[in-house]
CSV table of C-alpha atoms in Angstrom, one decimal:
chain,number,residue,atom,x,y,z
I,1,UNK,CA,-0.8,-22.6,32.4
I,2,UNK,CA,-1.8,-21.4,29.0
I,3,UNK,CA,0.4,-22.1,26.0
I,4,UNK,CA,2.8,-19.1,25.6
I,5,UNK,CA,2.6,-19.5,21.8
I,6,UNK,CA,-1.2,-18.6,22.1
I,7,UNK,CA,-0.6,-15.5,24.1
I,8,UNK,CA,-0.3,-12.1,22.3
I,9,UNK,CA,0.6,-8.7,23.5
I,10,UNK,CA,-1.6,-5.7,22.7
I,11,UNK,CA,0.6,-3.3,20.7
I,12,UNK,CA,-1.1,-0.3,22.3
I,13,UNK,CA,-1.3,-1.1,26.0
I,14,UNK,CA,0.9,-4.3,26.4
I,15,UNK,CA,-1.9,-6.3,27.9
I,16,UNK,CA,-1.4,-10.1,27.6
I,17,UNK,CA,-4.3,-11.7,25.8
I,18,UNK,CA,-5.0,-15.4,25.1
I,19,UNK,CA,-5.4,-15.9,21.3
I,20,UNK,CA,-8.6,-17.7,20.3
I,21,UNK,CA,-9.8,-19.1,17.0
I,22,UNK,CA,-12.4,-16.7,15.5
I,23,UNK,CA,-15.4,-17.4,13.3
I,24,UNK,CA,-15.0,-16.2,9.7
I,25,UNK,CA,-15.1,-12.4,9.2
I,26,UNK,CA,-14.7,-11.7,12.9
I,27,UNK,CA,-12.1,-9.5,14.6
I,28,UNK,CA,-10.5,-9.5,18.0
I,29,UNK,CA,-10.0,-6.3,20.0
I,30,UNK,CA,-8.1,-5.6,23.2
I,31,UNK,CA,-10.6,-5.6,26.2
I,32,UNK,CA,-8.7,-2.7,27.8
I,33,UNK,CA,-8.0,-0.2,25.0
I,34,UNK,CA,-10.1,-1.7,22.1
I,35,UNK,CA,-7.0,-1.9,19.9
I,36,UNK,CA,-7.6,-4.1,16.8
I,37,UNK,CA,-5.5,-7.3,17.3
I,38,UNK,CA,-6.2,-9.8,14.6
I,39,UNK,CA,-9.1,-11.0,12.5
I,40,UNK,CA,-10.2,-13.9,10.3
I,41,UNK,CA,-10.9,-12.6,6.9
I,42,UNK,CA,-13.0,-14.1,4.2
I,43,UNK,CA,-10.5,-13.6,1.3
I,44,UNK,CA,-7.8,-15.7,-0.2
I,45,UNK,CA,-4.2,-14.8,-1.2
I,46,UNK,CA,-5.1,-15.3,-4.8
I,47,UNK,CA,-7.6,-12.4,-4.5
I,48,UNK,CA,-4.9,-10.2,-3.0
I,49,UNK,CA,-2.6,-11.2,-5.9
I,50,UNK,CA,-5.2,-10.4,-8.5
I,51,UNK,CA,-5.8,-6.9,-7.0
I,52,UNK,CA,-2.1,-6.1,-6.7
I,53,UNK,CA,-1.4,-7.3,-10.3
I,54,UNK,CA,-4.3,-5.2,-11.6
I,55,UNK,CA,-2.7,-2.2,-9.8
I,56,UNK,CA,0.7,-2.8,-11.3
I,57,UNK,CA,-0.8,-3.0,-14.7
I,58,UNK,CA,-2.4,0.3,-14.2
I,59,UNK,CA,0.8,2.0,-13.2
I,60,UNK,CA,2.1,3.0,-16.7
I,61,UNK,CA,-1.2,4.6,-17.6
I,62,UNK,CA,-1.6,6.4,-14.3
I,63,UNK,CA,2.0,7.8,-14.4
I,64,UNK,CA,2.5,8.5,-18.0
I,65,UNK,CA,-0.9,9.2,-19.5
I,66,UNK,CA,-2.2,12.8,-19.3
I,67,UNK,CA,-4.4,13.5,-16.3
I,68,UNK,CA,-5.7,16.8,-17.8
I,69,UNK,CA,-5.8,18.5,-21.2
I,70,UNK,CA,-5.6,22.3,-21.0
I,71,UNK,CA,-6.4,25.0,-23.6
I,72,UNK,CA,-5.4,28.4,-22.3
I,73,UNK,CA,-5.0,31.5,-24.5
I,74,UNK,CA,-4.9,29.4,-27.7
I,75,UNK,CA,-2.1,27.1,-26.3
I,76,UNK,CA,-2.7,23.4,-25.8
I,77,UNK,CA,-1.0,21.5,-23.1
I,78,UNK,CA,-1.4,18.4,-21.0
I,79,UNK,CA,-0.3,17.4,-17.5
I,80,UNK,CA,0.9,14.0,-16.3
I,81,UNK,CA,2.0,12.9,-12.8
I,82,UNK,CA,5.6,12.5,-13.6
I,83,UNK,CA,5.8,15.7,-15.6
I,84,UNK,CA,4.3,17.6,-12.6
I,85,UNK,CA,7.0,16.2,-10.4
I,86,UNK,CA,9.7,17.2,-13.0
I,87,UNK,CA,8.3,20.7,-13.1
I,88,UNK,CA,8.4,21.0,-9.3
I,89,UNK,CA,12.1,19.9,-9.5
I,90,UNK,CA,12.9,22.4,-12.2
I,91,UNK,CA,11.3,25.1,-10.1
I,92,UNK,CA,13.8,24.3,-7.3
I,93,UNK,CA,11.0,22.9,-5.1
I,94,UNK,CA,13.2,19.9,-4.3
I,95,UNK,CA,11.6,18.8,-1.1
I,96,UNK,CA,8.1,19.1,-2.5
I,97,UNK,CA,9.1,17.3,-5.6
I,98,UNK,CA,10.7,14.4,-3.6
I,99,UNK,CA,7.8,14.1,-1.3
I,100,UNK,CA,5.3,13.9,-4.1
I,101,UNK,CA,7.5,11.3,-5.9
I,102,UNK,CA,7.7,9.2,-2.7
I,103,UNK,CA,4.0,9.4,-1.7
I,104,UNK,CA,2.4,9.3,-5.2
I,105,UNK,CA,4.9,7.0,-7.1
I,106,UNK,CA,7.3,5.0,-5.0
I,107,UNK,CA,5.1,4.1,-2.0
I,108,UNK,CA,2.1,3.0,-4.0
I,109,UNK,CA,4.3,0.9,-6.3
I,110,UNK,CA,6.2,-0.6,-3.4
I,111,UNK,CA,3.0,-1.5,-1.6
I,112,UNK,CA,1.6,-3.3,-4.7
I,113,UNK,CA,4.9,-5.2,-5.2
I,114,UNK,CA,5.2,-6.1,-1.5
I,115,UNK,CA,1.7,-7.5,-1.3
I,116,UNK,CA,2.2,-9.4,-4.6
I,117,UNK,CA,5.4,-11.0,-3.2
I,118,UNK,CA,3.6,-12.1,-0.1
I,119,UNK,CA,0.4,-13.3,-1.7
I,120,UNK,CA,2.1,-15.2,-4.5
I,121,UNK,CA,4.4,-17.0,-2.1
I,122,UNK,CA,7.5,-15.6,-3.7
I,123,UNK,CA,8.6,-13.9,-0.5
I,124,UNK,CA,8.4,-17.3,1.2
I,125,UNK,CA,10.5,-19.1,-1.5
I,126,UNK,CA,13.1,-16.3,-1.4
I,127,UNK,CA,13.2,-16.1,2.4
I,128,UNK,CA,12.4,-12.4,2.5
I,129,UNK,CA,9.1,-12.4,4.4
I,130,UNK,CA,10.4,-10.2,7.3
I,131,UNK,CA,12.0,-7.6,5.0
I,132,UNK,CA,8.9,-7.6,2.7
I,133,UNK,CA,6.5,-7.2,5.7
I,134,UNK,CA,8.5,-4.3,7.1
I,135,UNK,CA,8.6,-2.6,3.7
I,136,UNK,CA,4.8,-3.0,3.3
I,137,UNK,CA,4.3,-1.5,6.7
I,138,UNK,CA,6.4,1.5,5.7
I,139,UNK,CA,4.7,1.9,2.3
I,140,UNK,CA,1.2,1.6,3.7
I,141,UNK,CA,1.7,4.8,5.8
I,142,UNK,CA,3.1,6.8,2.9
I,143,UNK,CA,1.0,5.7,-0.1
I,144,UNK,CA,-1.2,8.9,-0.4
I,145,UNK,CA,-2.7,8.9,-3.8
I,146,UNK,CA,-5.9,10.3,-2.4
I,147,UNK,CA,-4.1,13.4,-1.2
I,148,UNK,CA,-2.7,14.0,-4.6
I,149,UNK,CA,-6.1,13.5,-6.3
I,150,UNK,CA,-7.8,15.9,-3.9
I,151,UNK,CA,-5.1,18.5,-4.7
I,152,UNK,CA,-5.6,17.9,-8.4
I,153,UNK,CA,-9.4,18.3,-8.1
I,154,UNK,CA,-8.9,21.6,-6.2
I,155,UNK,CA,-6.6,22.8,-9.0
I,156,UNK,CA,-9.1,21.6,-11.6
I,157,UNK,CA,-12.0,23.7,-10.1
I,158,UNK,CA,-9.8,26.8,-10.1
I,159,UNK,CA,-8.8,26.2,-13.7
I,160,UNK,CA,-12.3,25.7,-15.1
I,161,UNK,CA,-13.0,29.5,-15.0
I,162,UNK,CA,-9.9,30.5,-16.9
I,163,UNK,CA,-9.2,27.6,-19.3
I,164,UNK,CA,-10.8,24.8,-21.3
I,165,UNK,CA,-10.1,21.7,-19.3
I,166,UNK,CA,-10.7,18.0,-20.4
I,167,UNK,CA,-10.0,15.0,-18.3
I,168,UNK,CA,-7.5,12.5,-19.5
I,169,UNK,CA,-7.2,8.7,-19.3
I,170,UNK,CA,-4.5,8.9,-16.7
I,171,UNK,CA,-6.9,10.5,-14.2
I,172,UNK,CA,-9.2,7.5,-14.5
I,173,UNK,CA,-6.3,5.0,-14.1
I,174,UNK,CA,-5.0,7.0,-11.1
I,175,UNK,CA,-8.4,7.0,-9.5
I,176,UNK,CA,-8.8,3.2,-10.0
I,177,UNK,CA,-5.3,2.7,-8.6
I,178,UNK,CA,-6.2,4.7,-5.5
I,179,UNK,CA,-9.3,2.6,-4.9
I,180,UNK,CA,-7.2,-0.6,-5.4
I,181,UNK,CA,-4.6,0.6,-2.9
I,182,UNK,CA,-7.3,1.5,-0.3
I,183,UNK,CA,-8.9,-2.0,-0.8
I,184,UNK,CA,-5.6,-3.7,-0.3
I,185,UNK,CA,-4.9,-1.7,2.8
I,186,UNK,CA,-8.3,-2.8,4.2
I,187,UNK,CA,-8.0,-6.5,3.2
I,188,UNK,CA,-4.3,-7.2,3.8
I,189,UNK,CA,-3.6,-8.7,7.2
I,190,UNK,CA,0.1,-9.2,8.0
I,191,UNK,CA,-0.5,-11.4,11.1
I,192,UNK,CA,-0.5,-14.7,9.2
I,193,UNK,CA,2.8,-13.9,7.5
I,194,UNK,CA,4.4,-12.8,10.8
I,195,UNK,CA,3.3,-16.2,12.3
I,196,UNK,CA,5.1,-18.0,9.5
I,197,UNK,CA,8.3,-16.1,10.5
I,198,UNK,CA,7.7,-16.9,14.2
I,199,UNK,CA,7.1,-20.6,13.6
I,200,UNK,CA,10.0,-20.9,11.2
I,201,UNK,CA,12.9,-22.3,13.4
I,202,UNK,CA,16.3,-20.7,12.9
I,203,UNK,CA,19.0,-22.9,11.6
I,204,UNK,CA,22.1,-23.0,13.7
I,205,UNK,CA,25.4,-22.1,12.1
I,206,UNK,CA,27.2,-25.2,10.8
I,207,UNK,CA,24.1,-27.4,11.0
I,208,UNK,CA,22.4,-28.7,7.9
I,209,UNK,CA,18.8,-27.4,7.2
I,210,UNK,CA,16.5,-30.5,7.3
I,211,UNK,CA,13.8,-28.5,5.4
I,212,UNK,CA,15.9,-28.6,2.2
């Protein structure tokens, strides 16, 4: 009988599959539904930590620096990400404002922080690996900087005909931040961290923890 610890369940079709050691940069897929199961990646946690730290350093510029400079009818103005959200709120577009704030600010920031905690080992030391992994799983589905940038480019093409438009430094930072987020989503594999949780034996109440 195979070791039950080496058997995994396909998350798509519930097929039981024996887990095998893969060569570097190879991935395992379900033989029934071809769902991606796990892989062996050629990157280290230090590389994930460097990418997430770079993204966090870009946040102030992406959020507070002007994305665009506009000159219309002799009036100069600039647009930042947070100011756009504030204007939506003041225009009583509360749901749209909250959605943009969540997808363009909170979710990308939470994704970077979560991966940084996992890659640096802080989540392990603090004992918050399960909570951090669940948070990253939520944030990875809602971090939609690319949608915001596409909307901004559409507005930019419409404004070119009626106003003098110049690109700001915030747009460059936001674009790099989007690329970093997409790279992290591709490289980050939560399976090894979940395995640590599964292999970590629970301590019974009233019993001393021998690992301390």
